[in-house]
XYZ file of C-alpha atoms in Angstrom:
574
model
C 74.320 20.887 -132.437
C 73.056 18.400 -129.989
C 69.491 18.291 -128.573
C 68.724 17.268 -125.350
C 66.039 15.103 -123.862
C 63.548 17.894 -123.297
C 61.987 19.434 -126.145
C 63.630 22.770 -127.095
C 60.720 23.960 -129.143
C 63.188 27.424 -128.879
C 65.520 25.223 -131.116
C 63.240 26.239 -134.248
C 64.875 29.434 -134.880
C 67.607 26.990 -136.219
C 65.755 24.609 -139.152
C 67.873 26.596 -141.894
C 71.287 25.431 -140.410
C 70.298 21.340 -139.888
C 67.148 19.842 -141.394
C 67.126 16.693 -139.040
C 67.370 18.635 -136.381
C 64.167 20.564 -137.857
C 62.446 17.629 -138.196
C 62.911 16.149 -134.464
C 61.549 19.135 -133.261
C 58.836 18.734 -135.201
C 57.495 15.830 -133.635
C 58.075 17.392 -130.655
C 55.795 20.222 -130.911
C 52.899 17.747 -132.185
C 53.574 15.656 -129.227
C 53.144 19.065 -127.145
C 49.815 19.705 -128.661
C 48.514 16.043 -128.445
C 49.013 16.243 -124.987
C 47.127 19.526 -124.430
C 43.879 18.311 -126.557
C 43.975 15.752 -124.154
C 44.290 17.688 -120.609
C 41.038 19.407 -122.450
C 38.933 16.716 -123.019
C 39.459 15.639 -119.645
C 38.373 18.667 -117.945
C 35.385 19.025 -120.293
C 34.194 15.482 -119.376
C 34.838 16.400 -115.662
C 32.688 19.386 -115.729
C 29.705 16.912 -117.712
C 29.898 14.534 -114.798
C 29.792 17.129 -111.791
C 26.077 18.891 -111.365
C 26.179 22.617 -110.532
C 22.767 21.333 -108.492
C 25.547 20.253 -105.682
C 27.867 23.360 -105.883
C 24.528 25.752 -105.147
C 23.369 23.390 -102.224
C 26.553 23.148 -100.655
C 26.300 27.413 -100.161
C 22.823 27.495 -99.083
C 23.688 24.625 -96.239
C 26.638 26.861 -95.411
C 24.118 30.604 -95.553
C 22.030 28.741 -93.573
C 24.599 27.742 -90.900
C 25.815 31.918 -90.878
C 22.120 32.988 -90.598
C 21.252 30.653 -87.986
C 24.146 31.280 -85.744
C 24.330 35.157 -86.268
C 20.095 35.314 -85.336
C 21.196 33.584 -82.513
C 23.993 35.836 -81.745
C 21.686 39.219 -82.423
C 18.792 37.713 -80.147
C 21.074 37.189 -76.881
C 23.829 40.281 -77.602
C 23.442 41.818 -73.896
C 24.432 38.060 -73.202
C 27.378 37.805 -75.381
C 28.513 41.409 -74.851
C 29.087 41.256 -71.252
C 30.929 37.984 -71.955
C 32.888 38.645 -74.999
C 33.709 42.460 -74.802
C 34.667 45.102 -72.381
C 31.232 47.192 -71.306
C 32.574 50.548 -72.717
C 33.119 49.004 -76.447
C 29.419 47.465 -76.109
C 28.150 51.127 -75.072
C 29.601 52.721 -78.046
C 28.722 49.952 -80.091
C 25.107 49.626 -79.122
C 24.425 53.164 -79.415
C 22.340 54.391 -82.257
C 21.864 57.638 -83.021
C 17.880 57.573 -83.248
C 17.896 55.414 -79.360
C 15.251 57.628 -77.411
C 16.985 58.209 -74.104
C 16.179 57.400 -70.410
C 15.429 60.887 -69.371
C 15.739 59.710 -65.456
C 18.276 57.068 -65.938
C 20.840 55.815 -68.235
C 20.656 52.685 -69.259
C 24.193 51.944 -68.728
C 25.196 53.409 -65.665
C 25.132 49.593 -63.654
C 28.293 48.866 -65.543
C 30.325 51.169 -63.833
C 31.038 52.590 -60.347
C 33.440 54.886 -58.313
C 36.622 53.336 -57.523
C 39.500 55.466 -55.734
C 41.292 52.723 -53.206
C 44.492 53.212 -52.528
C 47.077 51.244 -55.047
C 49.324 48.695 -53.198
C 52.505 50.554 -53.866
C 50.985 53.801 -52.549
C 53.275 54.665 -49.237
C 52.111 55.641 -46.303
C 52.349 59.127 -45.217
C 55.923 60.287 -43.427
C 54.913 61.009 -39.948
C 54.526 65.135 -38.523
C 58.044 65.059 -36.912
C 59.385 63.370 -40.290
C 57.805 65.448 -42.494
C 59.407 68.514 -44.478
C 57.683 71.115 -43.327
C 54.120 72.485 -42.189
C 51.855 73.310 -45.406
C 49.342 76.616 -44.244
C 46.245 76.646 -47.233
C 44.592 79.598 -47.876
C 42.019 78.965 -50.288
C 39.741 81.724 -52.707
C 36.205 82.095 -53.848
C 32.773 80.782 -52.843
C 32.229 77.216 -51.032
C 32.963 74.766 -54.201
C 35.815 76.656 -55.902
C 37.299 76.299 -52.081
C 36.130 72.949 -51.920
C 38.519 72.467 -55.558
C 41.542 74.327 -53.556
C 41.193 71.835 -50.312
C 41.361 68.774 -53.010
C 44.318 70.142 -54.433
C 45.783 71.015 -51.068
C 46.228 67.226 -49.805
C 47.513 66.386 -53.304
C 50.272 68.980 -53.118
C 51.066 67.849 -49.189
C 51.253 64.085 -50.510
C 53.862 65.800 -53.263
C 56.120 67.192 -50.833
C 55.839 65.048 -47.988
C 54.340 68.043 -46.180
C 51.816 68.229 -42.849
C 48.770 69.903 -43.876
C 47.512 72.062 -41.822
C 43.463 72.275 -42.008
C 43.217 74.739 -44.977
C 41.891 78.757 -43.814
C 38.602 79.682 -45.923
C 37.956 82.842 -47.688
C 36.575 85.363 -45.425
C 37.196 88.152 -47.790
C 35.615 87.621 -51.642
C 32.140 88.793 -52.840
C 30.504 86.783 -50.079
C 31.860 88.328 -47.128
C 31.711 85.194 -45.155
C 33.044 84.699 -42.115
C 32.650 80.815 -41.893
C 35.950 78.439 -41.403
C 36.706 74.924 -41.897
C 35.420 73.277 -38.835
C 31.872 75.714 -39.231
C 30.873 74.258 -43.088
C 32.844 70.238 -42.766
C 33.599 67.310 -40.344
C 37.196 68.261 -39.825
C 37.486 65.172 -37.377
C 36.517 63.315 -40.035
C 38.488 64.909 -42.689
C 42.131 64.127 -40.664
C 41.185 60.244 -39.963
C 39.693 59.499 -43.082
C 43.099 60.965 -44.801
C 45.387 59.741 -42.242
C 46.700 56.686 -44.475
C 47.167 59.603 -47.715
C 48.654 62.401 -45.388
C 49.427 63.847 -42.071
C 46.757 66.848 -41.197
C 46.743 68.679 -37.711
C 44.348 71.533 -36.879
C 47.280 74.063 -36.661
C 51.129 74.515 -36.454
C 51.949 73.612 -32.717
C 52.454 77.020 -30.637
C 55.600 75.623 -29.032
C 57.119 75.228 -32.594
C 56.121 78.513 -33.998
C 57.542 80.264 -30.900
C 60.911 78.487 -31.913
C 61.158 80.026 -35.897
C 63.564 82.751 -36.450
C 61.398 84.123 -38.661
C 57.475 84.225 -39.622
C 55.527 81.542 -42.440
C 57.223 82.552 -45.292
C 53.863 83.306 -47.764
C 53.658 82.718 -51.625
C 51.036 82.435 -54.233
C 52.291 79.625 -57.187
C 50.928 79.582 -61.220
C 48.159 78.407 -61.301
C 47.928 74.887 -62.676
C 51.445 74.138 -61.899
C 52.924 70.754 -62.103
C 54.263 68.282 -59.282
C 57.709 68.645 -60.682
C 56.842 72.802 -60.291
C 56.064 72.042 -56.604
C 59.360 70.150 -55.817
C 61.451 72.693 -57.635
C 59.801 76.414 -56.769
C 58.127 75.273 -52.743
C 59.806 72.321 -51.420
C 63.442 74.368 -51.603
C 61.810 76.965 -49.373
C 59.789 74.668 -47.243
C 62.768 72.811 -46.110
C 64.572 75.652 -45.117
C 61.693 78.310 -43.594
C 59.835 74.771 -41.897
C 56.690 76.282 -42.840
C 54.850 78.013 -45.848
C 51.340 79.678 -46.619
C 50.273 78.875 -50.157
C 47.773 81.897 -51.227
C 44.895 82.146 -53.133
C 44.843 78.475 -53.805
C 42.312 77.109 -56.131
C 42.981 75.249 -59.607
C 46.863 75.799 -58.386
C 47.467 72.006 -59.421
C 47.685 70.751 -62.481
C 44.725 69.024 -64.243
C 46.571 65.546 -65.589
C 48.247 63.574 -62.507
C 49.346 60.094 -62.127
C 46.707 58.006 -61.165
C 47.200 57.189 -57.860
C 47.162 61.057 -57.278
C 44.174 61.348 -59.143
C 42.391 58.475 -57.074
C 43.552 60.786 -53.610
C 41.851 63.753 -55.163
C 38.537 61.373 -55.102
C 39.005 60.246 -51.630
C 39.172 64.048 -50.756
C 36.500 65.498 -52.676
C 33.815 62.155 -52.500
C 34.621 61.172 -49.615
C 37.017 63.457 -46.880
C 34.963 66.690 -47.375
C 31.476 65.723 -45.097
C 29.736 68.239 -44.288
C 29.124 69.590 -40.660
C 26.404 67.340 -38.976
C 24.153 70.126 -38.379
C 24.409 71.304 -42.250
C 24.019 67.351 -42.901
C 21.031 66.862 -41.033
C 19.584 70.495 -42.049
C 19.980 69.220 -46.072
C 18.297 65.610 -45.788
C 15.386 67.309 -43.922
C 14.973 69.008 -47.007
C 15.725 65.863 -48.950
C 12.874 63.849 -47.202
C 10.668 66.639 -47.919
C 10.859 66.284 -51.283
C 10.855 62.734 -50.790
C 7.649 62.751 -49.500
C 5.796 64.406 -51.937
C 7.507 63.000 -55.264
C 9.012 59.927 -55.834
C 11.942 61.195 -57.806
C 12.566 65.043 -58.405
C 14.699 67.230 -60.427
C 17.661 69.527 -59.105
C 18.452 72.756 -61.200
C 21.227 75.044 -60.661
C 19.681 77.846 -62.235
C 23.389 80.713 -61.535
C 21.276 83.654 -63.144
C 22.231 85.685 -60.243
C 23.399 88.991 -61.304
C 27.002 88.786 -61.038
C 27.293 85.585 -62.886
C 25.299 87.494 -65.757
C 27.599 90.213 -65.413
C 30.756 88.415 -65.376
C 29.616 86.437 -68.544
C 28.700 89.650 -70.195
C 24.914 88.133 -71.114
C 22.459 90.956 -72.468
C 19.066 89.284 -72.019
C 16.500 91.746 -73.504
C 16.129 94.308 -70.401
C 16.729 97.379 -72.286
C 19.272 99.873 -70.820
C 18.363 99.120 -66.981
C 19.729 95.801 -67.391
C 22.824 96.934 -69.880
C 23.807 99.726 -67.128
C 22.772 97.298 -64.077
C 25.133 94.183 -65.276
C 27.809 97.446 -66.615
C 28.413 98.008 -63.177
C 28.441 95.043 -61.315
C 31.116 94.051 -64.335
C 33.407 96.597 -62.997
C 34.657 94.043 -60.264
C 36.434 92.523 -62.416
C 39.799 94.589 -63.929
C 40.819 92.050 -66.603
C 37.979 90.641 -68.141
C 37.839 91.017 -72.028
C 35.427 93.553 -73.785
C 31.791 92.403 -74.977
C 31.602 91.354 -78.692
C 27.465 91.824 -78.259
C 27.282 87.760 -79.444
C 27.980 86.630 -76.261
C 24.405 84.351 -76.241
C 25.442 82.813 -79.529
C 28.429 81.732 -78.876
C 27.006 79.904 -75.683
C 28.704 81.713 -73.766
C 25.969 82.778 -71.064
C 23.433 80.589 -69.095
C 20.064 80.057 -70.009
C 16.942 81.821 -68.927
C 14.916 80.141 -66.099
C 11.922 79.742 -69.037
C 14.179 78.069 -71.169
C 15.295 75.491 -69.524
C 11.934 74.743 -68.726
C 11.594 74.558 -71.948
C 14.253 72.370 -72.244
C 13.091 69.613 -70.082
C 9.426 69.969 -71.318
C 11.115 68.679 -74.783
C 13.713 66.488 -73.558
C 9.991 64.734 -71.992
C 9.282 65.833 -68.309
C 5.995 66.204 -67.548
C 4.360 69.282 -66.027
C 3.720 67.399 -62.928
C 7.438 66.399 -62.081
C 8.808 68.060 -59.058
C 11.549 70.789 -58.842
C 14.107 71.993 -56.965
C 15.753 75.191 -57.573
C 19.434 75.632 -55.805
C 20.070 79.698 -56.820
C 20.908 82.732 -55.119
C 19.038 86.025 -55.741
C 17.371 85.590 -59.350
C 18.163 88.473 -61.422
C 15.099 89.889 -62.070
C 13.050 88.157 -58.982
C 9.912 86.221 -59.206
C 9.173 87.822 -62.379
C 12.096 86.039 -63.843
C 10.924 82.706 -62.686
C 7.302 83.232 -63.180
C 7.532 81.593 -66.385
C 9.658 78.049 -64.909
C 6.828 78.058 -62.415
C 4.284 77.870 -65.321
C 5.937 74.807 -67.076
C 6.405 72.832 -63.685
C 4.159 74.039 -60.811
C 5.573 71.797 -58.214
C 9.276 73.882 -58.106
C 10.771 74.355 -54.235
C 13.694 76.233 -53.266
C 15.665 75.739 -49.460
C 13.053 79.049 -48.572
C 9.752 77.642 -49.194
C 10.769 73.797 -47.900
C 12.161 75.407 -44.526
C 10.746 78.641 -43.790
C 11.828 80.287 -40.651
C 13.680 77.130 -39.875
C 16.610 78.721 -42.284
C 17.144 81.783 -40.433
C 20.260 80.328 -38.721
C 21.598 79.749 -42.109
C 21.120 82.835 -43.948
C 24.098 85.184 -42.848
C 26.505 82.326 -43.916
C 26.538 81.898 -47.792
C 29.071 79.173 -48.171
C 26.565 77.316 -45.783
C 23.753 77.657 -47.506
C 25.487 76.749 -50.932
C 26.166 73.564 -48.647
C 22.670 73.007 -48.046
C 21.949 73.397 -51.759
C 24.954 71.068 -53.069
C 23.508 68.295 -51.004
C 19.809 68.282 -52.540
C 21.110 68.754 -55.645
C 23.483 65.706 -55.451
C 21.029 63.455 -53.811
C 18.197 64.401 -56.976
C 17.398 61.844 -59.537
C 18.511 64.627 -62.369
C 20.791 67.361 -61.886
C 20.303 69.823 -64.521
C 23.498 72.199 -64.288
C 22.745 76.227 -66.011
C 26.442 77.367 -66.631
C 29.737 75.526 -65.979
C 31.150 76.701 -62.779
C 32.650 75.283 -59.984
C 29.697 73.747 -58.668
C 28.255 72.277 -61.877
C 31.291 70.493 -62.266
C 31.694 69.311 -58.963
C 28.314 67.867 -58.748
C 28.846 66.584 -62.265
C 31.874 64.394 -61.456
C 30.390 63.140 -57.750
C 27.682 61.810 -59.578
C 29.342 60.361 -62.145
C 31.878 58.932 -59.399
C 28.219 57.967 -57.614
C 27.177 55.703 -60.496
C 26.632 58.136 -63.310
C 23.289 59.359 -62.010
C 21.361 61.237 -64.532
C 22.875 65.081 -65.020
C 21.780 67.576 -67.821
C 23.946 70.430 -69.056
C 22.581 72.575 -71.503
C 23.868 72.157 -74.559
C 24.317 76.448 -74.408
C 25.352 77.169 -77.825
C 23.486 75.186 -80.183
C 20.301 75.925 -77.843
C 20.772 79.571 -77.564
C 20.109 79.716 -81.388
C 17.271 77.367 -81.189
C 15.416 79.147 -78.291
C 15.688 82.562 -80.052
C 14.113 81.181 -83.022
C 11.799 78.723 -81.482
C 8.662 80.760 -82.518
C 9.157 79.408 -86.250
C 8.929 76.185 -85.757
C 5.571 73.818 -84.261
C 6.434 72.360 -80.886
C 6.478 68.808 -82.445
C 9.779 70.400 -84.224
C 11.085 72.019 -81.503
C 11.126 68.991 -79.132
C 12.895 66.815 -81.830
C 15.626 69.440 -82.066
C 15.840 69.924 -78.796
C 16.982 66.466 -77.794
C 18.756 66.303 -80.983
C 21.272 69.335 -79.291
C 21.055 67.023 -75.950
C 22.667 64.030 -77.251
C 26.144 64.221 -75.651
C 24.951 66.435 -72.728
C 22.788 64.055 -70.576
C 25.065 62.796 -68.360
C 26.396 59.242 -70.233
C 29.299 57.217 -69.325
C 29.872 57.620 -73.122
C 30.927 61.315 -72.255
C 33.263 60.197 -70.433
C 37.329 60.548 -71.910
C 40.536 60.308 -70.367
C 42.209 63.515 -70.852
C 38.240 65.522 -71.228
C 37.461 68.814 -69.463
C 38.565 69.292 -65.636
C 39.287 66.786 -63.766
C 36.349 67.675 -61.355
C 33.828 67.472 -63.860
C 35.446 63.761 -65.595
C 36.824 61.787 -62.936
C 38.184 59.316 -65.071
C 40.752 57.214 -62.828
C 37.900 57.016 -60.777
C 35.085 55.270 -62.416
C 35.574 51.508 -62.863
C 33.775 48.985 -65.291
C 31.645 47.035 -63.376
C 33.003 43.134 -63.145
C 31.110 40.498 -65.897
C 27.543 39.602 -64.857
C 26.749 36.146 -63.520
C 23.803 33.800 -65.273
C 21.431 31.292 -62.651
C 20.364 28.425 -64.458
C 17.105 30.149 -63.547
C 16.990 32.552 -65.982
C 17.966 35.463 -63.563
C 21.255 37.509 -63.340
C 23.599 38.847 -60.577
C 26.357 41.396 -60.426
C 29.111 40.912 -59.531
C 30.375 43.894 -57.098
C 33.504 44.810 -56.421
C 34.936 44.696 -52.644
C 35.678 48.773 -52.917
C 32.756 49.381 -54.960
C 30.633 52.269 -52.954
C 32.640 52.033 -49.727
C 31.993 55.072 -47.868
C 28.882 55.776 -49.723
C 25.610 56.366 -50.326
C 23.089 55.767 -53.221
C 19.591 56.358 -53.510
C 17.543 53.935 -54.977
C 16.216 54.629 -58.574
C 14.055 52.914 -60.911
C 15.400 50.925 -63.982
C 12.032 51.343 -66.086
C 10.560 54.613 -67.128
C 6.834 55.135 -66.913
C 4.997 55.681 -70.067
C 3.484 58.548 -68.892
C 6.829 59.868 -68.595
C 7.530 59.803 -72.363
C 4.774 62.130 -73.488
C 6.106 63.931 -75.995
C 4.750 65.698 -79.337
C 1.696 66.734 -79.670
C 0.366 64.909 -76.216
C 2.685 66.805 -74.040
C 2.216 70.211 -75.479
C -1.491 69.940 -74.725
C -1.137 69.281 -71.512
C 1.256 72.800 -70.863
C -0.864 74.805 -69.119
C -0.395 78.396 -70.374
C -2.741 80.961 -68.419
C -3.548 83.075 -71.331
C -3.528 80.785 -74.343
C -3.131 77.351 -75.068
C -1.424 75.776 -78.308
C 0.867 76.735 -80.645
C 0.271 80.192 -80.519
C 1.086 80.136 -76.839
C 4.804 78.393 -77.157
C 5.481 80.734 -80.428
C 4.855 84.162 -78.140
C 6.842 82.856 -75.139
């Protein structure tokens, strides 16, 4: 057997058959282990020369570097944020879950703003004498589930290259009013400021109607259909009858659009849909009255009329006069579901008006901070909001700011809800009682409006709270209280593509505000976009709370004024 140049120390196995062979491998194995004694020494006498001293200096220079640079970092974040991330990742970054909140303003709303310009592939509108057909609207309900069913309206006309004709109110629901377009909104204004979305004329021409063989052919669609359910179930008959009434039309469109029909509904609803100059001027009368006696003032839409207490099936602790009261009023309705009695608990119903002045006495307004109260007939009169009066004296309604001035008003309901939509929208904080059509229309204008402060109750983890508040100190109560708040004050945070009704989360609409600008100086600028609040108006608010306004604890509960007792024993028997 031969052996190679390389040590086969494997070769061993084979000593018995050649004892040379043996013995050359033998001195290759000792060479093998000479050679590794050596590669020891070595690294032994290496590690005698080299000082651990300079390993453990070398990573406290290098700490030191990391701390410096990440103090820096942590000292100037607004700075780096706004440079180095998108304004929504910073927000739900930043948060913290013990952060007290702004109870007048968020903090972040002057990073974003309503956006709803056109796109530059958006076409125009096919002229009347193009189009395919005449559209006839007529929509349901009280003023803002209309106002919902004229939004939709233009949307659907854009869908089928339709003329809109101005949609026909409701002049026969619960409120018996007899009001149409032209009496409650500009409807000058509403066909020129649409003109580039859609063509609108004030009616089908006579000379044109005179010339069909046969009347408007008249159908009601599913409600929340789909564009494609439009072209496939109306445009077929609007092509061949020329021209079709759409019935009972509100929430007849479906919720999730494409964007740039998502951005038309804004233009619509934000901007389109001005009121009537005479109910304009009539509201910001009211407006500057409030103006001139606060600073800044809240807007609550109490809805504990008795029909939306009835409809909800809310028992509220009136014995059987209220059970057989709300019974009957319920009967207008053939198809709602039977009462489970738990109704309350499942936050199903609104709150009462003592509770949510409870409410915003914990969340931290102070007894001094002015109210406005946007309701219809309070069930159970000024009994019923005896107790809201008590917690915040300075509370106005549309009666006691204008007086006999509102008589003109009062036999038209859908114009004084106008009246009460626009002081509620121009308030500092809109606190919203249930979540109808009118809570979440105001709730998405002013988010679209710069996310202005807006408070919904949060209904069912407060319900249980109120009904046991007289177990707990106030102290305790306040902390929960704005513990159940957090994700109900009105954040950008709230706000998800694909969340609740459209009305209530424009999303497509609200833009992140462009990256802010640093002077040399020290000072900062905005950068505003060319669309940004076009067509608009803001009031100005204040970025800084006063401290006065963050009583809470102890302090504000002494200042409550309860006429029969004061303390603990007072909030524990209300």
């Amino acid at each position: 057997m031969g052996v190679g140049k390389a040590c086969d120390i494997g070769g061993l196995k084979n000593w018995k058959i050649d004892e040379g062979y043996f013995n050359k491998h033998c001195n290759c194995l000792r060479e093998h282990l000479e050679l590794h004694d050596f590669n020891i020494g070595c690294c032994r006498a290496w590690r005698k020369r080299f000082s651990w001293s300079i390993v453990c200096g070398w990573m406290l220079f290098a700490l030191g570097l990391i701390s410096l640079f990440t103090g820096h970092v942590v000292s100037d974040i607004d700075w780096y944020s706004q440079r180095l991330m998108k304004p929504s990742f910073y927000l739900k970054w930043d948060r913290s879950p013990r952060e007290p909140i702004n109870i007048w303003k968020s903090k972040y709303s002057s990073l974003y703003y309503g956006c709803s310009k056109r796109g530059p592939h958006f076409a125009s509108p096919v002229r009347e004498r193009n189009s395919n057909g005449y559209l006839l609207i007529a929509a349901s309900g009280g003023l803002n589930q209309q106002r919902t069913g004229i939004t939709d309206a233009v949307v659907v006309a854009r869908i089928l290259n339709a003329t809109l004709v101005v949609p026909e109110l409701d002049h026969h629901s619960f409120w018996k009013d007899e009001s149409d377009f032209k009496d409650i909104f500009d409807v000058d204004w509403f066909i020129s400021s649409l003109s580039k979305d859609v063509t609108i004329v004030k009616r089908v021409p006579d000379k044109y109607m005179r010339s069909l063989e046969k009347p408007p052919y008249t159908m009601r669609v599913p409600r929340r259909s789909t564009p494609e359910d439009y072209l496939d179930q109306v445009l077929p008959i609007l092509r061949r009858r020329h021209v079709v009434q759409l019935t009972k039309f509100d929430y007849r469109l479906a919720n999730g659009l494409d964007e740039e029909l998502q951005k038309l509904r804004c233009r619509v609803n934000y901007h389109a849909l001005r009121f009537k100059k005479s109910v304009a001027e009539f509201s910001a009368k009211l407006v500057a009255s409030m103006r001139e006696m606060a600073k800044r003032y809240i807007a609550i839409h109490l809805r504990f009329e008795p029909d939306m207490l009835a409809f909800s099936g809310c028992y509220y602790g009136g014995g059987e006069i209220e059970r057989n009261e709300l019974a009957e009023i319920r009967k207008r309705w053939a198809t709602l579901p039977d009462l489970t009695g738990e109704e309350r608990r499942r936050g199903k119903c609104p709150l009462t008006p003592h509770e949510v002045g409870l409410m915003l006495r914990a969340l931290g307004f102070k007894n001094d901070t002015f109210l406005y109260v946007a309701s219809g007939e309070i069930y159970g009169g000024e009994k019923t909001l005896q107790p809201l009066r008590e917690l915040f004296p300075n509370l106005y309604t549309k009666e006691i700011l204008a007086g006999e001035r509102l008589n003109p008003f009062l036999p038209f309901s859908t114009r004084l809800a106008a009246i009460d939509y626009v002081v509620c929208e121009e308030s500092d904080v809109f606190v919203t009682n249930n979540n109808g059509n009118m809570a979440k229309l105001l709730a998405g204008q002013r988010r679209y409006m710069g996310h202005k402060r807006t408070i919904r109750p949060n209904a069912k983890r407060l319900s249980s709270l109120l009904m046991s508040r007289h177990k707990m100190d106030w102290d305790t109560f306040a902390k929960k209280v704005k513990s159940c708040q957090r994700g109900f004050m009105g954040e950008p945070e709230e706000m998800r593509p694909g969340k609740g009704d459209f009305h209530e989360f424009p999303t497509s609409c609200i833009c992140e505000r462009p990256l802010v600008k640093s002077h040399h100086n020290g000072t900062q600028e905005t950068e505003t976009d060319p669309e940004e609040n076009s067509g608009t108006t803001f009031l100005s608010e204040e970025t800084v709370q006063s401290r006065q306004d963050r009583v809470i604890g102890a302090e504000l509960f002494s200042v409550i004024n309860y006429q029969t007792v004061q303390g603990p024993a007072a909030f524990a028997n209300r």
